[in-house]
Coordinates of C-alpha atoms in Angstrom, one line a residue:
Chain A
M1 CA 6.3 41.1 -4.2
K2 CA 7.9 40.6 -0.8
R3 CA 10.7 38.0 -0.4
M4 CA 9.9 35.0 1.6
P5 CA 10.4 35.7 5.3
W6 CA 13.1 33.5 6.7
H7 CA 10.9 31.7 9.2
I8 CA 8.8 30.4 6.4
A9 CA 11.9 29.1 4.7
V10 CA 13.0 27.4 7.9
F11 CA 9.6 25.6 8.2
L12 CA 9.8 24.4 4.6
A13 CA 13.4 23.7 4.2
P14 CA 13.8 20.1 5.7
A15 CA 10.7 18.7 3.9
V16 CA 11.4 20.3 0.6
L17 CA 15.1 19.4 0.7
I18 CA 14.6 15.7 1.6
Y19 CA 11.7 15.3 -0.9
S20 CA 13.6 17.0 -3.7
V21 CA 16.9 15.1 -3.2
F22 CA 15.4 11.6 -2.6
S23 CA 12.2 11.7 -4.6
A24 CA 11.8 14.5 -7.2
M25 CA 15.3 14.7 -8.5
P26 CA 15.9 11.0 -8.7
L27 CA 12.7 10.7 -10.7
L28 CA 13.7 13.4 -13.1
D29 CA 17.2 12.0 -13.3
T30 CA 15.8 8.6 -14.1
L31 CA 13.9 10.1 -17.0
R32 CA 17.1 11.6 -18.2
L33 CA 19.1 8.4 -17.8
G34 CA 16.7 6.7 -20.1
F35 CA 18.4 8.6 -23.0
F36 CA 21.9 7.4 -22.2
T37 CA 23.9 4.2 -22.4
T38 CA 26.9 3.1 -20.4
N39 CA 30.1 1.3 -21.6
D40 CA 32.1 -1.2 -19.6
A41 CA 34.0 1.6 -17.9
G42 CA 30.8 3.1 -16.6
H43 CA 30.9 6.2 -18.8
Y44 CA 27.5 7.5 -20.0
S45 CA 26.9 8.6 -23.5
F46 CA 23.8 10.1 -25.0
V47 CA 21.9 7.8 -27.4
G48 CA 18.6 9.6 -27.8
L49 CA 15.6 7.3 -28.1
A50 CA 17.7 4.2 -28.9
N51 CA 16.9 2.5 -25.5
Y52 CA 13.2 3.0 -26.2
S53 CA 13.4 1.7 -29.7
T54 CA 15.2 -1.3 -28.4
I55 CA 12.6 -2.1 -25.8
L56 CA 9.7 -1.5 -28.1
T57 CA 10.9 -3.0 -31.3
D58 CA 14.0 -5.3 -30.8
P59 CA 12.4 -8.8 -30.8
A60 CA 14.7 -9.8 -27.9
W61 CA 13.2 -7.0 -25.7
S62 CA 9.8 -6.1 -27.1
A63 CA 8.4 -9.6 -26.5
S64 CA 9.1 -9.5 -22.8
F65 CA 8.1 -5.8 -22.5
W66 CA 4.7 -6.4 -24.2
N67 CA 4.2 -9.6 -22.3
A68 CA 4.8 -7.7 -19.0
M69 CA 2.6 -4.9 -20.1
W70 CA -0.2 -7.3 -21.1
N71 CA 0.1 -9.2 -17.9
N72 CA 0.0 -6.0 -15.9
C73 CA -3.2 -5.0 -17.7
K74 CA -4.7 -8.4 -16.8
F75 CA -3.5 -8.0 -13.2
F76 CA -5.3 -4.6 -13.1
V77 CA -8.5 -5.7 -14.7
I78 CA -8.8 -8.6 -12.3
H79 CA -8.5 -6.1 -9.4
L80 CA -11.0 -3.7 -11.0
L81 CA -13.6 -6.4 -11.7
I82 CA -13.3 -8.4 -8.5
Q83 CA -11.6 -6.3 -5.7
N84 CA -13.6 -3.2 -6.2
P85 CA -17.1 -4.7 -6.5
I86 CA -16.5 -6.9 -3.5
G87 CA -15.3 -3.8 -1.7
L88 CA -18.4 -2.0 -2.7
L89 CA -20.6 -4.9 -1.5
L90 CA -18.9 -5.1 1.8
A91 CA -19.0 -1.4 2.4
T92 CA -22.7 -1.3 1.5
L93 CA -23.5 -4.1 4.0
L94 CA -21.3 -2.4 6.7
S95 CA -23.1 0.9 6.3
L96 CA -26.5 -0.6 6.9
K97 CA -28.3 1.0 9.8
N98 CA -28.4 -0.8 13.1
L99 CA -26.0 -3.5 12.0
K100 CA -24.6 -5.2 15.1
G101 CA -20.9 -5.8 15.1
A102 CA -20.1 -3.6 12.1
R103 CA -17.0 -2.3 13.8
H104 CA -15.7 -5.8 14.4
Y105 CA -16.3 -7.0 10.8
R106 CA -14.6 -3.8 9.5
T107 CA -11.6 -4.3 11.7
M108 CA -11.1 -7.9 10.8
I109 CA -11.7 -7.6 7.1
F110 CA -9.1 -4.8 6.9
L111 CA -6.5 -6.8 8.7
P112 CA -4.8 -8.6 5.7
T113 CA -4.2 -5.2 4.1
L114 CA -1.7 -4.3 6.8
L115 CA 0.6 -7.4 6.4
S116 CA 3.5 -7.4 4.2
V117 CA 2.8 -8.5 0.6
V118 CA 5.8 -10.8 1.0
I119 CA 4.3 -12.6 3.9
I120 CA 0.9 -12.8 2.3
G121 CA 2.5 -14.3 -0.8
F122 CA 4.2 -17.0 1.2
I123 CA 1.1 -17.8 3.3
W124 CA -0.9 -18.4 0.1
Q125 CA 1.9 -20.4 -1.4
L126 CA 1.7 -22.8 1.5
I127 CA -2.1 -22.9 1.4
L128 CA -2.2 -23.6 -2.3
S129 CA 0.6 -26.1 -2.2
P130 CA -0.5 -29.6 -3.2
L131 CA 2.1 -30.9 -0.7
W132 CA 0.2 -29.6 2.3
G133 CA -3.2 -30.3 0.8
V134 CA -5.1 -27.6 2.7
S135 CA -6.9 -26.3 -0.4
E136 CA -7.5 -29.7 -1.8
G137 CA -8.8 -30.9 1.6
L138 CA -11.2 -28.0 1.9
M139 CA -12.4 -28.4 -1.7
G140 CA -12.9 -32.0 -1.0
K141 CA -15.2 -31.2 1.8
I142 CA -17.6 -29.6 -0.6
G143 CA -17.1 -32.2 -3.2
L144 CA -14.8 -30.2 -5.5
A145 CA -11.5 -32.0 -4.9
D146 CA -11.3 -33.0 -8.6
Y147 CA -11.1 -29.4 -9.6
F148 CA -8.0 -28.7 -7.5
A149 CA -4.8 -27.9 -9.4
P150 CA -1.5 -26.4 -8.5
W151 CA -2.7 -23.1 -9.7
L152 CA 0.4 -21.1 -8.9
G153 CA 2.6 -23.5 -10.9
Q154 CA 0.7 -23.5 -14.1
E155 CA 1.4 -21.0 -16.9
S156 CA -2.3 -20.7 -17.6
S157 CA -3.4 -19.9 -14.1
A158 CA -0.4 -18.5 -12.1
L159 CA -1.0 -14.8 -12.9
I160 CA -4.8 -15.0 -12.2
T161 CA -4.0 -16.8 -8.9
L162 CA -1.5 -14.1 -7.9
A163 CA -4.0 -11.4 -8.8
L164 CA -6.6 -13.0 -6.7
I165 CA -4.2 -13.3 -3.7
S166 CA -3.6 -9.6 -4.1
V167 CA -7.4 -8.9 -4.3
W168 CA -7.9 -10.9 -1.1
Q169 CA -5.2 -8.8 0.6
F170 CA -6.3 -5.4 -0.5
V171 CA -10.0 -5.5 -0.6
G172 CA -10.0 -3.6 2.7
I173 CA -8.9 -0.4 1.0
P174 CA -11.9 0.1 -1.4
M175 CA -14.1 -1.2 1.4
M176 CA -13.0 1.5 3.8
L177 CA -13.0 4.4 1.3
I178 CA -16.4 3.5 -0.1
Y179 CA -17.7 2.9 3.4
A180 CA -16.5 6.4 4.4
A181 CA -18.2 7.9 1.3
L182 CA -21.5 6.1 2.1
L183 CA -21.5 7.4 5.6
A184 CA -21.1 10.9 4.2
V185 CA -24.2 10.6 2.0
P186 CA -26.6 13.3 3.5
E187 CA -29.2 11.7 5.6
D188 CA -32.1 13.9 4.5
I189 CA -31.9 12.9 0.9
V190 CA -32.1 9.2 1.7
E191 CA -34.9 10.1 4.2
A192 CA -36.8 12.0 1.6
A193 CA -36.6 9.2 -1.0
H194 CA -37.7 6.8 1.7
V195 CA -40.7 8.9 2.5
E196 CA -41.5 9.1 -1.2
G197 CA -41.7 5.3 -1.2
A198 CA -38.4 4.4 -2.9
S199 CA -37.1 0.9 -2.1
A200 CA -33.8 0.4 -0.4
W201 CA -32.6 -1.1 -3.7
R202 CA -33.6 2.0 -5.7
I203 CA -32.1 4.4 -3.1
F204 CA -28.8 2.6 -3.4
W205 CA -28.7 2.6 -7.3
E206 CA -30.2 6.0 -7.9
I207 CA -29.0 8.1 -4.9
K208 CA -26.1 6.6 -3.1
L209 CA -24.2 5.2 -6.0
P210 CA -24.2 8.4 -8.0
L211 CA -23.1 10.3 -4.9
I212 CA -20.1 8.0 -4.2
L213 CA -18.9 7.9 -7.9
P214 CA -16.0 10.3 -7.1
T215 CA -14.8 7.8 -4.5
L216 CA -15.2 4.9 -6.9
G217 CA -13.0 7.0 -9.3
L218 CA -10.4 7.5 -6.7
V219 CA -10.4 3.8 -5.8
T220 CA -9.9 3.0 -9.4
I221 CA -6.9 5.3 -9.9
L222 CA -5.4 4.1 -6.6
T223 CA -5.7 0.5 -7.8
F224 CA -4.2 1.5 -11.1
V225 CA -1.1 3.1 -9.6
G226 CA -0.7 0.3 -7.1
N227 CA -1.0 -2.4 -9.7
F228 CA 1.3 -0.8 -12.3
N229 CA 3.9 -0.4 -9.6
A230 CA 3.5 -3.8 -8.1
F231 CA 6.5 -6.0 -7.5
D232 CA 6.8 -7.6 -4.1
L233 CA 4.1 -10.3 -4.5
I234 CA 5.4 -11.7 -7.8
Y235 CA 9.0 -11.4 -6.6
S236 CA 8.5 -13.3 -3.4
V237 CA 6.3 -16.0 -4.8
K238 CA 7.9 -16.4 -8.2
G239 CA 11.3 -14.8 -8.0
A240 CA 12.8 -12.3 -10.4
I241 CA 12.2 -14.6 -13.3
A242 CA 8.4 -14.4 -12.8
G243 CA 7.8 -18.0 -13.9
P244 CA 6.5 -20.3 -15.1
N245 CA 7.9 -19.1 -18.4
Y246 CA 7.4 -15.4 -17.6
S247 CA 3.7 -15.9 -17.4
T248 CA 3.5 -13.8 -14.2
D249 CA 6.0 -11.1 -15.4
I250 CA 4.7 -7.6 -14.8
L251 CA 6.4 -4.2 -15.3
G252 CA 7.8 -4.1 -11.8
T253 CA 9.6 -7.5 -12.1
L254 CA 10.7 -6.5 -15.7
F255 CA 12.2 -3.3 -14.3
Y256 CA 14.0 -5.2 -11.6
R257 CA 15.5 -7.7 -14.0
T258 CA 16.5 -5.0 -16.5
F259 CA 18.2 -3.0 -13.8
F260 CA 19.9 -5.7 -11.9
G261 CA 20.2 -8.4 -14.5
Y262 CA 19.5 -12.1 -14.0
Q263 CA 21.0 -15.4 -15.1
S264 CA 23.1 -14.6 -18.2
Q265 CA 21.8 -11.1 -18.8
I266 CA 23.8 -8.3 -17.3
G267 CA 21.8 -5.5 -15.6
S268 CA 21.9 -2.1 -17.1
P269 CA 21.0 1.1 -15.2
T270 CA 20.2 3.0 -18.4
M271 CA 17.9 0.3 -19.8
G272 CA 16.4 0.1 -16.3
A273 CA 15.8 3.8 -16.3
A274 CA 14.1 3.5 -19.7
V275 CA 11.8 0.8 -18.4
A276 CA 11.0 2.9 -15.3
T277 CA 10.3 5.8 -17.7
L278 CA 7.8 3.7 -19.6
M279 CA 6.2 2.7 -16.3
F280 CA 6.1 6.4 -15.4
L281 CA 4.4 7.2 -18.7
V282 CA 1.8 4.5 -18.1
I283 CA 1.0 5.7 -14.6
L284 CA 1.0 9.3 -15.8
A285 CA -1.5 8.4 -18.6
G286 CA -3.7 6.8 -16.0
V287 CA -3.5 9.6 -13.5
G288 CA -4.0 12.2 -16.3
T289 CA -7.0 10.4 -17.6
Y290 CA -8.5 10.3 -14.1
F291 CA -7.9 14.0 -13.4
Y292 CA -8.9 15.4 -16.8
F293 CA -11.9 13.2 -17.6
V294 CA -13.2 11.2 -14.7
Q295 CA -12.8 13.5 -11.8
R296 CA -14.0 16.6 -13.7
K297 CA -17.1 14.9 -14.9
L298 CA -17.8 13.4 -11.6
T299 CA -17.6 16.5 -9.5
R300 CA -20.9 17.7 -10.8
Y301 CA -22.6 15.0 -8.6
E302 CA -21.0 16.4 -5.5
L303 CA -23.4 18.5 -3.4
Chain B
M1 CA -31.8 19.8 14.6
R2 CA -34.2 17.2 13.3
K3 CA -33.7 13.8 14.8
H4 CA -33.2 11.2 12.1
Q5 CA -35.7 8.5 12.1
K6 CA -33.7 5.3 11.7
H7 CA -35.1 2.6 9.5
K8 CA -34.1 -0.9 10.4
I9 CA -32.8 -3.5 8.1
T10 CA -36.3 -4.5 7.0
K11 CA -36.7 -8.1 7.8
P12 CA -35.0 -10.3 10.4
L13 CA -34.2 -12.7 7.6
S14 CA -32.3 -10.2 5.6
A15 CA -30.4 -9.2 8.7
A16 CA -29.3 -12.8 9.1
G17 CA -28.3 -12.7 5.4
V18 CA -26.2 -9.7 6.0
H19 CA -24.4 -11.3 8.9
L20 CA -23.9 -14.4 6.9
M21 CA -22.2 -12.5 4.1
L22 CA -20.0 -10.3 6.4
G23 CA -19.2 -13.2 8.7
G24 CA -18.4 -15.4 5.7
Y25 CA -16.0 -12.8 4.3
T26 CA -14.4 -12.2 7.7
L27 CA -13.7 -15.9 7.8
I28 CA -12.1 -15.7 4.3
A29 CA -10.0 -12.7 5.5
L30 CA -8.8 -14.3 8.7
F31 CA -8.5 -18.0 7.8
P32 CA -5.1 -17.9 6.1
I33 CA -3.5 -16.0 9.0
I34 CA -5.0 -18.2 11.7
L35 CA -4.0 -21.3 9.8
I36 CA -0.3 -20.1 9.7
L37 CA -0.3 -19.2 13.4
I38 CA -1.8 -22.5 14.7
N39 CA 0.4 -24.6 12.5
A40 CA 3.5 -22.8 13.6
L41 CA 2.9 -24.2 17.0
K42 CA 2.7 -27.8 15.8
S43 CA 5.2 -30.6 15.0
R44 CA 5.8 -31.6 11.4
S45 CA 3.5 -34.5 11.6
G46 CA 0.8 -32.3 13.2
I47 CA 1.1 -29.9 10.4
F48 CA 0.6 -32.5 7.7
D49 CA -1.8 -34.9 9.4
D50 CA -4.5 -32.4 10.2
P51 CA -3.6 -28.9 9.1
L52 CA -6.9 -27.4 10.4
A53 CA -6.6 -28.8 14.0
L54 CA -5.4 -26.7 16.9
P55 CA -2.2 -27.8 18.5
N56 CA -2.7 -30.3 21.3
A57 CA -0.5 -32.0 23.8
E58 CA 0.7 -34.4 21.2
T59 CA 1.4 -32.1 18.3
F60 CA 2.5 -28.9 20.2
F61 CA 6.1 -28.1 19.2
L62 CA 8.1 -24.9 19.3
G63 CA 11.1 -26.2 17.4
G64 CA 10.4 -24.0 14.4
F65 CA 10.7 -20.9 16.5
E66 CA 13.9 -22.1 18.2
K67 CA 15.5 -22.8 14.9
V68 CA 14.5 -19.6 13.3
I69 CA 15.8 -17.5 16.2
A70 CA 19.0 -19.6 16.4
K71 CA 19.7 -19.7 12.7
S72 CA 18.7 -16.3 11.4
H73 CA 19.2 -12.9 12.8
F74 CA 15.6 -12.3 13.4
L75 CA 16.2 -10.0 16.4
T76 CA 18.6 -7.9 14.4
Y77 CA 16.0 -7.7 11.6
F78 CA 13.3 -6.5 14.1
G79 CA 15.7 -3.9 15.5
N80 CA 16.4 -2.7 11.9
S81 CA 12.8 -2.5 11.0
L82 CA 11.9 -0.7 14.2
T83 CA 14.7 1.8 13.8
V84 CA 14.0 2.6 10.2
T85 CA 10.2 2.8 10.8
L86 CA 10.4 5.0 13.9
V87 CA 13.1 7.4 12.7
S88 CA 11.4 7.8 9.3
L89 CA 8.1 8.4 11.1
A90 CA 9.5 11.0 13.4
L91 CA 11.1 12.9 10.5
I92 CA 8.0 12.6 8.3
L93 CA 5.7 13.9 11.1
L94 CA 8.0 16.8 12.2
F95 CA 9.1 18.0 8.8
G96 CA 5.7 17.3 7.3
A97 CA 3.9 19.3 10.0
M98 CA 6.3 22.1 9.6
A99 CA 5.9 22.3 5.9
A100 CA 2.1 21.8 6.2
W101 CA 2.0 24.8 8.6
A102 CA 4.1 27.0 6.3
L103 CA 2.0 26.1 3.2
A104 CA -1.4 26.5 5.0
E105 CA -0.6 29.5 7.1
Y106 CA 1.6 31.9 5.1
K107 CA 0.8 33.5 1.8
F108 CA 4.0 33.8 -0.2
R109 CA 5.1 33.8 -3.8
G110 CA 5.0 30.3 -5.2
N111 CA 2.9 28.9 -2.4
R112 CA 0.5 27.0 -4.6
L113 CA 3.2 25.8 -6.9
L114 CA 5.2 24.4 -4.1
A115 CA 2.2 22.7 -2.6
L116 CA 1.5 21.1 -6.0
Y117 CA 5.2 20.1 -6.3
M118 CA 5.0 18.3 -3.0
A119 CA 1.7 16.7 -3.9
I120 CA 3.0 15.0 -7.0
G121 CA 4.7 12.5 -4.8
I122 CA 1.3 11.2 -3.7
M123 CA 0.5 9.8 -7.1
V124 CA 4.0 9.1 -8.5
P125 CA 5.7 6.1 -6.9
I126 CA 9.2 6.9 -5.7
R127 CA 10.2 3.4 -6.8
L128 CA 10.4 4.6 -10.4
G129 CA 13.4 6.8 -9.4
T130 CA 15.3 3.8 -8.0
V131 CA 18.1 3.8 -10.7
S132 CA 19.1 7.4 -9.6
I133 CA 18.4 6.8 -5.9
L134 CA 20.9 3.9 -6.0
E135 CA 23.5 6.0 -7.7
L136 CA 23.0 8.8 -5.2
V137 CA 23.2 6.5 -2.2
V138 CA 26.4 5.0 -3.6
K139 CA 27.8 8.4 -4.1
L140 CA 26.9 9.5 -0.6
D141 CA 28.5 6.3 0.7
L142 CA 25.3 5.3 2.3
I143 CA 24.8 1.9 0.7
N144 CA 23.9 -0.8 3.2
T145 CA 23.0 1.7 5.8
L146 CA 19.7 2.2 7.5
T147 CA 20.2 5.9 7.0
A148 CA 19.6 5.4 3.2
L149 CA 16.3 3.7 3.9
V150 CA 15.3 6.4 6.4
L151 CA 16.0 9.2 3.9
V152 CA 14.1 7.5 1.1
Y153 CA 11.1 6.6 3.3
T154 CA 11.0 10.2 4.6
A155 CA 10.9 11.5 1.1
Q156 CA 8.2 9.0 0.2
G157 CA 6.0 9.8 3.2
L158 CA 6.2 13.6 3.2
P159 CA 3.7 14.3 0.4
L160 CA 0.7 12.6 2.0
A161 CA 1.6 13.8 5.5
I162 CA 1.8 17.4 4.2
M163 CA -1.5 17.1 2.4
I164 CA -3.5 15.7 5.3
L165 CA -1.9 17.9 7.9
S166 CA -2.4 21.1 5.9
E167 CA -6.1 20.3 5.7
F168 CA -6.2 20.0 9.5
I169 CA -4.2 23.1 10.1
A170 CA -6.4 25.1 7.8
Q171 CA -9.3 24.3 10.1
I172 CA -7.7 25.9 13.2
P173 CA -9.5 29.1 14.1
K174 CA -7.7 32.3 13.1
E175 CA -8.4 34.0 16.4
L176 CA -6.1 31.6 18.2
K177 CA -3.1 32.6 16.1
E178 CA -3.9 36.2 15.9
A179 CA -4.2 36.5 19.7
A180 CA -0.8 34.9 20.1
R181 CA 0.7 37.2 17.5
C182 CA -0.8 40.3 19.3
D183 CA 1.0 39.1 22.4
G184 CA 4.2 39.1 20.5
V185 CA 4.7 35.3 20.4
G186 CA 7.2 34.3 17.7
E187 CA 6.2 32.1 14.8
F188 CA 8.2 29.2 15.9
K189 CA 6.7 29.3 19.4
I190 CA 3.2 29.5 17.8
F191 CA 3.9 26.4 15.8
F192 CA 5.6 24.2 18.4
Q193 CA 3.5 25.2 21.4
I194 CA 0.1 26.0 20.0
I195 CA -0.4 24.3 16.6
L196 CA 1.5 21.1 17.1
P197 CA -0.4 20.1 20.3
L198 CA -3.7 21.0 18.5
I199 CA -3.1 18.8 15.5
R200 CA -2.1 15.7 17.5
P201 CA -5.1 13.6 16.4
A202 CA -4.2 14.2 12.8
V203 CA -0.6 13.5 13.4
A204 CA -1.6 10.2 15.0
T205 CA -3.6 9.3 11.9
V206 CA -0.8 10.2 9.5
A207 CA 1.6 8.2 11.7
V208 CA -0.4 5.0 11.3
F209 CA -0.8 5.5 7.5
T210 CA 2.9 6.2 7.1
M211 CA 4.1 3.4 9.3
I212 CA 2.6 0.5 7.4
P213 CA 4.2 0.8 4.0
V214 CA 7.6 1.6 5.6
W215 CA 7.5 -1.5 7.8
N216 CA 6.3 -3.7 5.0
D217 CA 8.5 -2.5 2.1
L218 CA 10.6 -5.1 0.3
W219 CA 12.0 -3.1 -2.7
F220 CA 14.3 -0.5 -1.0
P221 CA 15.8 -2.9 1.6
L222 CA 16.5 -5.3 -1.3
I223 CA 18.2 -2.7 -3.3
L224 CA 19.7 -0.2 -0.9
A225 CA 20.5 -2.3 2.2
P226 CA 20.6 -6.0 1.5
S227 CA 23.6 -6.9 3.8
E228 CA 23.0 -9.2 6.7
E229 CA 23.4 -6.5 9.3
T230 CA 20.9 -4.1 7.7
Q231 CA 18.1 -6.4 6.6
T232 CA 14.6 -5.5 7.7
V233 CA 12.1 -8.1 8.8
T234 CA 10.4 -8.2 5.4
L235 CA 13.6 -8.8 3.5
G236 CA 14.9 -11.2 6.2
V237 CA 11.8 -13.3 5.9
Q238 CA 11.9 -13.2 2.2
Q239 CA 15.5 -14.5 2.1
F240 CA 15.1 -16.9 5.0
I241 CA 12.2 -18.7 3.5
G242 CA 13.9 -18.9 0.2
Q243 CA 16.6 -21.0 1.9
Y244 CA 14.5 -23.2 4.0
V245 CA 11.6 -23.9 1.7
T246 CA 11.2 -27.5 2.7
D247 CA 11.6 -27.0 6.5
W248 CA 7.9 -26.3 7.2
N249 CA 8.4 -25.6 10.9
S250 CA 10.9 -22.9 10.3
V251 CA 8.9 -21.4 7.4
L252 CA 5.7 -21.2 9.5
A253 CA 7.5 -19.9 12.5
S254 CA 9.3 -17.2 10.6
L255 CA 6.0 -16.2 8.9
S256 CA 4.4 -16.0 12.4
L257 CA 7.2 -14.0 13.8
A258 CA 6.7 -11.5 11.0
V259 CA 2.9 -11.4 11.4
I260 CA 2.7 -11.1 15.2
P261 CA 4.2 -7.6 15.7
V262 CA 1.8 -6.3 13.1
L263 CA -1.1 -8.0 14.8
I264 CA -0.1 -6.4 18.1
M265 CA 0.3 -2.9 16.5
Y266 CA -3.1 -3.3 14.8
T267 CA -4.9 -4.2 18.0
I268 CA -3.4 -1.1 19.6
F269 CA -3.9 1.3 16.7
S270 CA -6.9 -0.1 14.8
R271 CA -9.3 2.5 16.1
Q272 CA -7.0 5.4 15.2
L273 CA -6.4 3.9 11.8
I274 CA -10.0 3.2 11.0
R275 CA -11.1 6.6 12.3
G276 CA -8.6 8.2 10.1
L277 CA -9.7 6.2 7.0
T278 CA -13.3 7.0 7.6
S279 CA -13.1 10.6 8.4
G280 CA -11.0 13.6 7.5
A281 CA -8.3 11.8 5.6
V282 CA -10.3 10.8 2.6
K283 CA -12.1 14.0 1.8

C-alpha cells in the first residue's frame, strides 16, 4: 500500500486534530477518569469500578441516580408520545397538495426551535406564573380557570410541564424531517393507488407511512440522544437542584451537580466522569439499538 | 416525462379544516414569543393590567431596555456570542470542507475508518467529555477565554459538516477534476478554486445548521468561560434574569434582546435553512 500523499494529510490535519483533541480524546479520557478517584491534593488513584458501585448501590447516591434516570425516561417518553405524533400530523397537513401558505406555516412553526432553550424556559416560566396570570386568564376565557395550577412549582407536575415546554419548542424538527420524507415519496405509487380507488386515508396508512418509517426511526433516535443529554431547560428554570425536591432532576443536571458540587456537597471530577460514562452508555445503548435493529429492519421498505 | 395529475384536497370544508389546524398550531408556536415582545414595550402596570394588549400611548415604556443596557454588559455579551459563533463557523466550514474533500475524493488506507471516526461525533454529544475538556482547557491556560469555546464548538460542528459536505462533493462530476488535473493544476488549487465555489450552497446550509446550537449553547459558556468579560448572550441572560426575577420590565426586555437577533437572522436565512432541512441534508 502507498503511503498517504502529503496533500491529503494537509487537507485532513486541521479537522482531525481539533476533533481529536477537543472531542474524541476528552470523551475517552472521561471514560478513563470514571475508574479513578482524587484526594485533596488532586492526585488521581485507580479505584476500578468503585465509583460505579457507589453511584448504583450506595443509598446516598443510587436514589438520586435512579430518580434522575427515571425522570429522564419520562421526559423522553413524553417527547416520543406527544412531540413526534404532532410533528407527523403537522408534516402530513403541510405536505397536502395545493395547500396555500404551506411555506409560511412551516416557517413560523419552526421558529421556536431556533431560540435558546434558556430563553424558552424563562418565557414559559413567565407565562405559567400565577403572578402574571396569563395562563389563568386564558383558561378563564374558555371556562377552565378552576383547573389552573402553578404547574412548574408542584412536584407532581413540574417535570411533565417542562417536558411539554420542550415539546412545544422542538416539534419543528420532527415536522421538518417527516415533511421532507413525505415529499420524497414517489408520486407514481401514490398516483397508482389513487387510480385503484384507495382513499387518502388508506394511502397515508398503507403507502406513505411505511415509506417514511426510516425517518420516524431517525426522529426517535435524535429525540432520544437530545433528551438524555438535556440540561439547559431544567437548569435555567429550576437551577442545579432541579426542584421541587429533585422532581425534575435528569441525568444532565445530576452530571452537573456531581461534577461541580452544590450546597454542602463538594464537586468531584471523577464521580462526574462516572456519571458522564453512565450517560454515554445509555446513549450508546439507544444508538446501538437503533442501528442494529430498527434501521436494519426498516431499510427493506426503502425503494 | 409524465405530467403529474394533481388531486386537490377533496372538499372545501376539509381544506378549511386543514387551515384551522395549521393556523391554530402556528398561533400556539408564536403566541409566547409575541407576548414577550409586546410586554417588553409596556410599563409595569401595562404588563399586569392587560398582558394581551398591545402597548398604547399610556402603557408604552422603554425603561426595561434602558435598565438592562445600563446595568448589564449586554453589548459585550453580543460581541462575545458573535465572535465565538463567527469564528467557530469559519473554522468548521473551512476545515470541514477540506476534510470532506479529502475523504470523498482520495482513496487511501484507512479512509473508511477515518470517516467513521469523524462521524461518531454526530451521535455522541461532546458534552459527555466535559470533565476532561475542562482539565485540558485549564492546562492550556485557556479558561475564561473565547478561544476555548471556539475550539470546543469547532470540534462539535465538524462531524456533521464533514458528512453533509462529503455527500455534496461526491456528486461533483469527475470530468471537471480530471480536466483540471490534465492541465497540471495542483490539488490545492483544484480544491480552493474549483470545488469550494461549487459547493457554496451546501456550505451555506451547513453554516445555518452549525450556527444555531453554537449561538444558543449554555453548557460550555457556563463551564469554560463564565467570567463577566467572556459571557455569551445565553449565559448573560440566564444570570441576569436570575438576579432580577422580580423586575418584570428588565426580565422581559432582556428576553426580547436575546430573541430579536435570532428573529432577524431567521428572517434572512429561513429559506436556506428550510431548503437544507427538506433536501439533501436529510438523506
